[in-house]
CSV table of C-alpha atoms in Angstrom, one decimal:
chain,number,residue,atom,x,y,z
A,1,UNK,CA,0.7,-3.6,-0.3
A,2,UNK,CA,4.4,-2.5,-0.4
A,3,UNK,CA,6.3,0.2,1.4
A,4,UNK,CA,9.7,1.5,0.5
A,5,UNK,CA,13.0,0.3,2.0
A,6,UNK,CA,15.5,2.8,3.3
A,7,UNK,CA,17.6,4.6,0.7
A,8,UNK,CA,20.6,2.6,1.7
A,9,UNK,CA,18.9,-0.7,1.3
A,10,UNK,CA,17.5,0.3,-2.1
A,11,UNK,CA,20.9,1.4,-3.3
A,12,UNK,CA,22.6,-1.7,-2.0
A,13,UNK,CA,20.1,-4.1,-3.6
A,14,UNK,CA,20.1,-2.5,-6.9
A,15,UNK,CA,23.9,-2.4,-7.2
A,16,UNK,CA,24.5,-5.9,-6.0
A,17,UNK,CA,21.7,-7.5,-8.0
A,18,UNK,CA,21.8,-5.3,-11.0
A,19,UNK,CA,18.0,-5.0,-11.0
A,20,UNK,CA,15.4,-2.5,-9.9
A,21,UNK,CA,14.9,-3.2,-6.2
A,22,UNK,CA,11.5,-4.3,-5.1
A,23,UNK,CA,9.6,-1.9,-2.8
A,24,UNK,CA,9.4,-3.6,0.6
A,25,UNK,CA,9.2,-3.0,4.3
A,26,UNK,CA,8.7,0.5,5.7
A,27,UNK,CA,11.8,2.0,7.3
A,28,UNK,CA,13.0,5.5,8.1
A,29,UNK,CA,15.2,7.1,5.5
A,30,UNK,CA,18.8,7.3,6.5
A,31,UNK,CA,18.8,10.9,7.8
A,32,UNK,CA,16.4,13.8,8.6
A,33,UNK,CA,16.1,16.5,6.1
A,34,UNK,CA,16.4,20.1,7.4
A,35,UNK,CA,14.6,21.6,4.5
A,36,UNK,CA,11.4,19.7,3.9
A,37,UNK,CA,8.7,21.1,1.7
A,38,UNK,CA,5.5,22.4,3.3
A,39,UNK,CA,2.7,19.9,3.2
A,40,UNK,CA,4.9,16.8,3.3
A,41,UNK,CA,4.3,14.0,6.0
A,42,UNK,CA,7.4,12.8,7.8
A,43,UNK,CA,10.7,14.4,8.8
A,44,UNK,CA,13.2,12.2,6.9
A,45,UNK,CA,14.7,12.4,3.5
A,46,UNK,CA,11.8,12.0,1.0
A,47,UNK,CA,14.0,11.2,-2.0
A,48,UNK,CA,12.9,7.5,-2.2
A,49,UNK,CA,9.5,7.6,-0.5
A,50,UNK,CA,8.0,11.1,-0.4
A,51,UNK,CA,5.0,10.3,-2.6
A,52,UNK,CA,4.6,6.8,-1.1
A,53,UNK,CA,4.4,7.9,2.5
A,54,UNK,CA,2.2,10.8,1.7
A,55,UNK,CA,-0.3,8.6,-0.1
A,56,UNK,CA,-0.3,5.9,2.5
A,57,UNK,CA,-1.0,8.5,5.2
A,58,UNK,CA,-4.1,9.7,3.2
A,59,UNK,CA,-5.3,6.1,2.8
A,60,UNK,CA,-5.0,5.4,6.5
A,61,UNK,CA,-6.6,8.7,7.5
A,62,UNK,CA,-9.5,8.1,5.1
A,63,UNK,CA,-10.6,4.9,6.8
A,64,UNK,CA,-10.4,6.7,10.2
A,65,UNK,CA,-12.6,9.6,9.1
A,66,UNK,CA,-9.7,12.1,8.9
A,67,UNK,CA,-9.6,14.6,6.0
A,68,UNK,CA,-6.1,15.7,5.1
A,69,UNK,CA,-5.4,19.4,4.8
A,70,UNK,CA,-5.6,21.1,1.4
A,71,UNK,CA,-1.8,21.9,1.8
A,72,UNK,CA,-1.0,18.2,2.1
A,73,UNK,CA,-3.2,17.3,-0.9
A,74,UNK,CA,-1.7,20.1,-3.0
A,75,UNK,CA,1.8,18.9,-2.2
A,76,UNK,CA,0.9,15.4,-3.5
A,77,UNK,CA,-0.7,16.6,-6.7
A,78,UNK,CA,2.2,19.0,-7.2
A,79,UNK,CA,4.5,15.9,-7.6
A,80,UNK,CA,2.6,14.8,-10.6
A,81,UNK,CA,4.0,15.3,-14.1
A,82,UNK,CA,1.9,16.6,-17.0
A,83,UNK,CA,1.9,13.0,-18.4
A,84,UNK,CA,0.0,11.8,-15.3
A,85,UNK,CA,3.0,10.0,-13.9
A,86,UNK,CA,4.5,10.6,-10.4
A,87,UNK,CA,8.1,10.1,-9.4
A,88,UNK,CA,9.2,8.9,-6.0
A,89,UNK,CA,9.9,12.5,-5.2
A,90,UNK,CA,10.9,15.6,-7.2
A,91,UNK,CA,11.6,19.3,-7.0
A,92,UNK,CA,8.2,20.5,-8.2
A,93,UNK,CA,9.6,23.9,-9.1
A,94,UNK,CA,11.2,22.3,-12.1
A,95,UNK,CA,9.2,20.7,-14.9
A,96,UNK,CA,9.4,17.0,-15.7
A,97,UNK,CA,11.6,16.2,-18.7
A,98,UNK,CA,13.3,13.3,-20.4
A,99,UNK,CA,15.6,12.8,-17.4
A,100,UNK,CA,12.7,12.5,-14.9
A,101,UNK,CA,12.5,8.9,-13.6
A,102,UNK,CA,8.8,8.0,-13.6
A,103,UNK,CA,7.7,5.5,-10.9
A,104,UNK,CA,4.7,3.2,-11.5
A,105,UNK,CA,4.4,2.4,-7.7
A,106,UNK,CA,4.4,6.1,-6.7
A,107,UNK,CA,1.9,6.8,-9.4
A,108,UNK,CA,-0.4,3.9,-8.5
A,109,UNK,CA,-0.4,4.6,-4.7
A,110,UNK,CA,-1.1,8.3,-5.4
A,111,UNK,CA,-3.9,7.5,-7.7
A,112,UNK,CA,-5.5,5.2,-5.0
A,113,UNK,CA,-5.0,7.9,-2.3
A,114,UNK,CA,-6.7,10.7,-4.4
A,115,UNK,CA,-9.6,8.4,-5.3
A,116,UNK,CA,-10.2,7.4,-1.6
A,117,UNK,CA,-10.1,10.9,-0.2
A,118,UNK,CA,-12.5,11.8,-3.1
A,119,UNK,CA,-10.4,14.8,-4.2
A,120,UNK,CA,-8.7,15.8,-7.5
A,121,UNK,CA,-10.3,13.0,-9.4
A,122,UNK,CA,-9.2,14.4,-12.7
A,123,UNK,CA,-5.6,14.1,-11.6
A,124,UNK,CA,-6.2,10.5,-10.4
A,125,UNK,CA,-7.7,9.6,-13.8
A,126,UNK,CA,-4.7,11.2,-15.5
A,127,UNK,CA,-2.4,9.0,-13.5
A,128,UNK,CA,-4.5,5.9,-14.4
A,129,UNK,CA,-4.3,6.8,-18.1
A,130,UNK,CA,-0.5,7.0,-17.8
A,131,UNK,CA,-0.3,3.6,-16.1
A,132,UNK,CA,-2.3,2.0,-18.9
A,133,UNK,CA,0.0,3.5,-21.4
A,134,UNK,CA,3.1,1.8,-19.9
A,135,UNK,CA,1.7,-1.7,-19.6
A,136,UNK,CA,4.3,-4.3,-20.6
A,137,UNK,CA,3.6,-6.9,-23.3
A,138,UNK,CA,3.2,-9.7,-20.7
A,139,UNK,CA,0.3,-7.7,-19.2
A,140,UNK,CA,2.1,-6.5,-16.1
A,141,UNK,CA,4.2,-3.6,-14.9
A,142,UNK,CA,7.7,-3.0,-13.7
A,143,UNK,CA,9.0,-0.6,-11.1
A,144,UNK,CA,9.7,2.0,-13.9
A,145,UNK,CA,8.3,2.1,-17.4
A,146,UNK,CA,10.0,-0.5,-19.6
A,147,UNK,CA,11.5,-2.5,-16.7
A,148,UNK,CA,10.5,-6.2,-16.4
A,149,UNK,CA,7.2,-6.9,-14.8
A,150,UNK,CA,7.2,-7.8,-11.1
A,151,UNK,CA,4.4,-8.9,-8.8
A,152,UNK,CA,4.5,-5.9,-6.5
A,153,UNK,CA,4.3,-3.3,-9.2
A,154,UNK,CA,1.6,-5.2,-11.1
A,155,UNK,CA,-0.5,-5.6,-8.0
A,156,UNK,CA,-0.5,-2.0,-6.9
A,157,UNK,CA,-1.2,-0.8,-10.4
A,158,UNK,CA,-4.2,-3.2,-10.6
A,159,UNK,CA,-5.5,-1.7,-7.4
A,160,UNK,CA,-5.2,1.8,-8.8
A,161,UNK,CA,-6.9,1.0,-12.0
A,162,UNK,CA,-9.7,-0.9,-10.3
A,163,UNK,CA,-10.3,2.0,-8.0
A,164,UNK,CA,-10.7,4.4,-10.9
A,165,UNK,CA,-13.2,2.1,-12.5
A,166,UNK,CA,-11.0,0.5,-15.2
A,167,UNK,CA,-12.0,-3.0,-16.2
A,168,UNK,CA,-8.7,-4.6,-15.4
A,169,UNK,CA,-9.5,-7.9,-17.2
A,170,UNK,CA,-10.0,-6.0,-20.4
A,171,UNK,CA,-6.5,-4.6,-20.4
A,172,UNK,CA,-5.2,-7.1,-22.9
A,173,UNK,CA,-1.9,-6.9,-24.9
A,174,UNK,CA,-1.4,-8.1,-28.4
A,175,UNK,CA,-1.0,-11.7,-27.4
A,176,UNK,CA,-4.1,-11.6,-25.1
A,177,UNK,CA,-2.2,-11.2,-21.8
A,178,UNK,CA,-3.9,-9.3,-19.0
A,179,UNK,CA,-2.5,-8.0,-15.7
A,180,UNK,CA,-4.0,-11.1,-14.0
A,181,UNK,CA,-2.2,-13.5,-16.2
A,182,UNK,CA,1.1,-11.6,-15.6
A,183,UNK,CA,0.6,-12.1,-11.9
A,184,UNK,CA,-0.5,-15.8,-12.2
A,185,UNK,CA,2.7,-16.5,-14.2
A,186,UNK,CA,4.6,-15.8,-10.9
A,187,UNK,CA,2.6,-18.2,-8.8
A,188,UNK,CA,4.2,-21.3,-7.4
A,189,UNK,CA,2.0,-24.3,-8.1
A,190,UNK,CA,0.3,-26.1,-5.3
A,191,UNK,CA,2.1,-29.4,-4.5
A,192,UNK,CA,5.5,-27.9,-5.0
A,193,UNK,CA,7.7,-26.4,-2.3
A,194,UNK,CA,6.1,-23.2,-1.1
A,195,UNK,CA,3.0,-23.9,-3.2
A,196,UNK,CA,0.6,-21.0,-3.4
A,197,UNK,CA,3.3,-18.4,-2.9
A,198,UNK,CA,4.3,-15.8,-5.5
A,199,UNK,CA,7.7,-14.8,-6.7
A,200,UNK,CA,8.7,-11.2,-7.1
A,201,UNK,CA,10.2,-11.9,-10.6
A,202,UNK,CA,11.5,-15.1,-12.2
A,203,UNK,CA,15.1,-16.0,-11.6
A,204,UNK,CA,17.7,-16.1,-14.3
A,205,UNK,CA,16.7,-19.6,-15.3
A,206,UNK,CA,13.0,-18.9,-15.0
A,207,UNK,CA,12.8,-20.3,-11.5
A,208,UNK,CA,10.2,-19.0,-9.0
A,209,UNK,CA,11.3,-18.2,-5.4
A,210,UNK,CA,8.6,-17.5,-2.8
A,211,UNK,CA,8.6,-13.9,-1.7
A,212,UNK,CA,6.3,-12.9,1.2
A,213,UNK,CA,5.9,-9.3,0.1
A,214,UNK,CA,5.1,-10.3,-3.4
A,215,UNK,CA,2.6,-12.9,-2.1
A,216,UNK,CA,0.7,-10.4,0.1
A,217,UNK,CA,0.6,-7.9,-2.8
A,218,UNK,CA,-0.5,-10.5,-5.3
A,219,UNK,CA,-3.5,-11.6,-3.2
A,220,UNK,CA,-4.8,-8.1,-3.3
A,221,UNK,CA,-3.9,-7.6,-7.0
A,222,UNK,CA,-5.6,-10.8,-8.1
A,223,UNK,CA,-8.7,-9.9,-6.2
A,224,UNK,CA,-8.7,-6.4,-7.9
A,225,UNK,CA,-8.4,-4.6,-4.6
A,226,UNK,CA,-6.5,-1.6,-3.4
A,227,UNK,CA,-4.2,-1.1,-0.5
A,228,UNK,CA,-7.0,0.2,1.8
A,229,UNK,CA,-9.0,-3.0,1.6
A,230,UNK,CA,-11.2,-4.0,4.5
A,231,UNK,CA,-12.5,-7.4,5.5
A,232,UNK,CA,-14.3,-9.6,2.9
A,233,UNK,CA,-17.0,-12.0,3.9
A,234,UNK,CA,-15.5,-15.1,5.5
A,235,UNK,CA,-14.8,-18.0,3.3
A,236,UNK,CA,-13.9,-21.6,4.2
A,237,UNK,CA,-10.4,-22.2,5.5
A,238,UNK,CA,-7.8,-21.4,3.0
A,239,UNK,CA,-6.7,-24.2,0.7
A,240,UNK,CA,-4.3,-24.6,-2.3
A,241,UNK,CA,-6.0,-25.5,-5.5
A,242,UNK,CA,-4.1,-27.3,-8.1
A,243,UNK,CA,-4.5,-26.8,-11.9
A,244,UNK,CA,-3.2,-24.9,-14.9
A,245,UNK,CA,-6.3,-22.9,-15.6
A,246,UNK,CA,-7.1,-21.3,-12.3
A,247,UNK,CA,-9.1,-18.1,-12.0
A,248,UNK,CA,-7.5,-15.0,-10.5
A,249,UNK,CA,-9.7,-15.6,-7.4
A,250,UNK,CA,-8.4,-19.1,-7.0
A,251,UNK,CA,-4.8,-17.9,-7.4
A,252,UNK,CA,-5.4,-15.3,-4.8
A,253,UNK,CA,-6.8,-17.9,-2.4
A,254,UNK,CA,-3.7,-20.0,-3.0
A,255,UNK,CA,-1.6,-17.0,-1.9
A,256,UNK,CA,-3.8,-16.6,1.2
A,257,UNK,CA,-3.3,-20.3,2.0
A,258,UNK,CA,0.5,-19.8,1.9
A,259,UNK,CA,0.4,-16.8,4.1
A,260,UNK,CA,-1.9,-18.4,6.6
A,261,UNK,CA,0.2,-21.6,6.7
A,262,UNK,CA,3.4,-19.6,7.3
A,263,UNK,CA,1.9,-17.5,10.1
A,264,UNK,CA,0.7,-20.7,11.9
A,265,UNK,CA,4.4,-21.4,12.6
A,266,UNK,CA,4.9,-18.0,14.2
A,267,UNK,CA,2.7,-14.9,14.1
A,268,UNK,CA,5.1,-12.7,12.2
A,269,UNK,CA,7.1,-12.8,9.0
A,270,UNK,CA,10.9,-12.4,8.8
A,271,UNK,CA,13.0,-10.1,6.7
A,272,UNK,CA,14.9,-11.7,3.9
A,273,UNK,CA,18.6,-11.4,4.5
A,274,UNK,CA,20.4,-8.6,2.6
A,275,UNK,CA,23.1,-9.7,0.1
A,276,UNK,CA,26.2,-10.5,2.0
A,277,UNK,CA,24.4,-10.8,5.3
A,278,UNK,CA,23.0,-14.4,5.0
A,279,UNK,CA,24.6,-15.4,8.3
A,280,UNK,CA,22.8,-12.7,10.3
A,281,UNK,CA,20.0,-13.7,12.6
A,282,UNK,CA,16.5,-13.3,11.0
A,283,UNK,CA,14.6,-10.2,12.2
A,284,UNK,CA,10.9,-9.7,12.3
A,285,UNK,CA,9.4,-8.0,9.3
A,286,UNK,CA,6.7,-5.7,10.7
A,287,UNK,CA,5.7,-4.2,7.3
A,288,UNK,CA,5.3,-7.5,5.5
A,289,UNK,CA,3.4,-8.9,8.6
A,290,UNK,CA,1.0,-5.9,8.4
A,291,UNK,CA,0.6,-6.5,4.7
A,292,UNK,CA,-0.1,-10.2,5.2
A,293,UNK,CA,-2.8,-9.3,7.7
A,294,UNK,CA,-4.5,-7.0,5.2
A,295,UNK,CA,-4.2,-9.6,2.4
A,296,UNK,CA,-5.7,-12.4,4.6
A,297,UNK,CA,-8.6,-10.1,5.7
A,298,UNK,CA,-9.3,-9.0,2.2
A,299,UNK,CA,-9.5,-12.6,1.0
A,300,UNK,CA,-11.9,-13.6,3.7
A,301,UNK,CA,-9.5,-15.0,6.2
A,302,UNK,CA,-9.3,-12.4,9.0
A,303,UNK,CA,-9.6,-15.2,11.5
A,304,UNK,CA,-6.2,-16.5,10.3
A,305,UNK,CA,-4.6,-13.1,11.1
A,306,UNK,CA,-5.7,-12.7,14.8
A,307,UNK,CA,-2.4,-13.9,16.2
A,308,UNK,CA,-0.5,-11.7,13.9
A,309,UNK,CA,-2.6,-8.6,14.9
A,310,UNK,CA,-2.0,-9.4,18.6
A,311,UNK,CA,1.7,-9.7,17.9
A,312,UNK,CA,1.7,-6.4,16.1
A,313,UNK,CA,-0.1,-4.7,19.0
A,314,UNK,CA,2.5,-6.0,21.4
A,315,UNK,CA,5.6,-5.4,19.2
A,316,UNK,CA,4.9,-3.2,16.3
A,317,UNK,CA,4.1,0.2,17.7
A,318,UNK,CA,7.7,1.2,18.3
A,319,UNK,CA,8.6,0.3,14.8
A,320,UNK,CA,5.7,2.4,13.5
A,321,UNK,CA,6.8,5.5,15.4
A,322,UNK,CA,10.3,5.1,14.3
A,323,UNK,CA,9.3,4.3,10.7
A,324,UNK,CA,7.2,7.4,10.3
A,325,UNK,CA,4.0,8.0,8.3
A,326,UNK,CA,4.2,4.9,6.0
A,327,UNK,CA,4.8,2.5,8.9
A,328,UNK,CA,2.2,4.0,11.1
A,329,UNK,CA,-0.3,3.9,8.2
A,330,UNK,CA,0.5,0.2,7.6
A,331,UNK,CA,-0.5,-0.6,11.2
A,332,UNK,CA,-3.7,1.5,10.9
A,333,UNK,CA,-4.6,-0.4,7.7
A,334,UNK,CA,-4.0,-3.8,9.4
A,335,UNK,CA,-6.1,-2.7,12.4
A,336,UNK,CA,-8.9,-1.6,10.2
A,337,UNK,CA,-9.0,-4.7,8.1
A,338,UNK,CA,-9.3,-6.9,11.2
A,339,UNK,CA,-11.6,-4.8,13.4
A,340,UNK,CA,-9.0,-3.7,15.8
A,341,UNK,CA,-9.0,-0.2,17.3
A,342,UNK,CA,-6.4,2.0,15.6
A,343,UNK,CA,-6.9,4.6,18.3
A,344,UNK,CA,-5.9,2.1,21.0
A,345,UNK,CA,-3.6,-0.3,19.3
A,346,UNK,CA,-1.2,-1.8,21.8
A,347,UNK,CA,-1.9,1.3,24.0
A,348,UNK,CA,-1.1,3.7,21.2
A,349,UNK,CA,-3.3,6.1,19.3
A,350,UNK,CA,-2.0,5.4,15.9
A,351,UNK,CA,-4.4,7.9,14.2
A,352,UNK,CA,-3.2,10.7,16.5
A,353,UNK,CA,0.4,9.7,15.9
A,354,UNK,CA,-0.1,9.8,12.1
A,355,UNK,CA,-1.9,13.2,12.2
A,356,UNK,CA,1.0,14.6,14.1
A,357,UNK,CA,3.5,13.6,11.4
A,358,UNK,CA,2.1,16.1,8.9
A,359,UNK,CA,0.0,19.3,8.5
A,360,UNK,CA,-3.0,19.4,10.8
A,361,UNK,CA,-6.0,17.6,9.2
A,362,UNK,CA,-8.8,19.7,7.8
A,363,UNK,CA,-11.4,17.6,9.7
A,364,UNK,CA,-11.6,14.7,12.1
A,365,UNK,CA,-14.4,12.5,13.3
A,366,UNK,CA,-14.5,10.9,16.7
A,367,UNK,CA,-14.7,8.3,18.0
A,368,UNK,CA,-12.8,5.8,15.9
A,369,UNK,CA,-14.8,4.1,13.2
A,370,UNK,CA,-12.3,1.2,12.9
A,371,UNK,CA,-14.2,-1.7,14.7
A,372,UNK,CA,-17.5,-1.1,12.8
A,373,UNK,CA,-16.8,1.5,10.2
A,374,UNK,CA,-17.6,1.4,6.5
A,375,UNK,CA,-15.2,0.2,3.8
A,376,UNK,CA,-13.4,2.9,1.8
A,377,UNK,CA,-15.6,4.8,-0.6
A,378,UNK,CA,-16.1,3.9,-4.2
A,379,UNK,CA,-14.2,7.1,-5.2
A,380,UNK,CA,-16.9,8.9,-7.1
A,381,UNK,CA,-15.8,11.9,-9.1
A,382,UNK,CA,-15.2,15.1,-7.2
A,383,UNK,CA,-12.8,17.9,-7.6
A,384,UNK,CA,-14.3,20.2,-5.0
A,385,UNK,CA,-12.2,19.0,-2.2
A,386,UNK,CA,-15.3,18.4,-0.1
A,387,UNK,CA,-16.2,15.5,2.2
A,388,UNK,CA,-17.2,12.2,0.6
A,389,UNK,CA,-20.7,10.8,0.8
A,390,UNK,CA,-19.5,7.9,2.9
A,391,UNK,CA,-17.8,10.4,5.3
A,392,UNK,CA,-21.0,12.4,5.7
A,393,UNK,CA,-23.1,9.2,6.2
A,394,UNK,CA,-20.7,8.1,8.9
A,395,UNK,CA,-21.1,11.4,10.7
A,396,UNK,CA,-24.8,11.2,10.4
A,397,UNK,CA,-24.8,7.7,11.9
A,398,UNK,CA,-22.7,8.9,14.8
A,399,UNK,CA,-24.9,11.9,15.4
A,400,UNK,CA,-28.1,9.7,15.1
A,401,UNK,CA,-26.9,7.5,17.9
A,402,UNK,CA,-26.2,10.3,20.2
A,403,UNK,CA,-22.5,10.2,19.9
A,404,UNK,CA,-20.9,13.6,19.3
A,405,UNK,CA,-18.3,14.3,16.6
A,406,UNK,CA,-15.7,16.9,16.2
A,407,UNK,CA,-15.0,18.9,13.0
A,408,UNK,CA,-12.0,21.1,13.7
A,409,UNK,CA,-10.6,23.4,11.1
A,410,UNK,CA,-7.1,23.7,12.2
A,411,UNK,CA,-4.2,25.8,11.1
A,412,UNK,CA,-1.9,24.3,8.5
A,413,UNK,CA,1.3,24.7,10.5
A,414,UNK,CA,3.2,21.4,10.5
A,415,UNK,CA,3.2,19.5,13.8
A,416,UNK,CA,6.6,18.9,15.4
């Protein structure tokens, strides 16, 4: 899973490298916006991450039995263009036109969010159709339509298509490439330096450089999983399989091996230095560490993430509060994937914190389902805005065991 850098970091990277900057760790936008649209989560400038943070908030709320308000869902769907594409953020009072910059990452995460909350499925399907229409010839996707494929964009699009029921392995191009082969072309072979890792994109000479964010994303992508993935059945200790004809699952396990091996040295990942700042002291990367935790759990290695979860509980809650909805959602997703309690994570109720960052939810179930709760729903079609079957079953189970639950229809006034 990927989360947007601050506007300043995006601009700096794009200018200095001359390429579309990869989506990376969550961080607050540079300044608060005094005139935010109703229904939007967060209080900072949404230019680069409005759709992203809204969608991540929905994904995290879903796994904690929180139903977002109609106002919040309407805002997200209002960001969609008639083509099915989403931008990072736009003035919805103006129609999309030739100058509108479409965003595959924003589209994919919005599609996943709508499927998981089981609302506006027709809009989710429309987004999936647009994503299929802009697939690159190598089988992957770039940050924007037509830009070179990268691991992060390809992975999140795979997750979106898989959640809408699209057989990803059947999305072949003229030369027979699939989204999985596009990702596997970015894998560093076992036995080489950083074997098992994935590159974001090839270098100018075709070289592959290990990228933690791309590796965590690729593990999910190659397993055909979305951002809100829970824990898979435990498999044997991660290992790196050599060979030129690996299955997507084997390549995913190689990525998990690299992440687990890296986190053995210290329980957190570090931020890559920004251009011109190579001499600066490495800083912990809370977002990528959270993503690595989710990837390890999804690939059957939650036990390899225990130390990282403990580190996040001790050190990550301040980052999440400052980072806003996307950062808070990342910690909730990491907690859920590993069986930690998101309502008491390092002494912080992350669910309450997230809910306070947007319109009051339409409904909430208590207590937290995180330690034993079900995985995200399969996203069956529904446009009625009602509660999903999995949500209702969860409530029934709680009631059946004598534990009360609360359904509060609150006003839609945005929390401070």
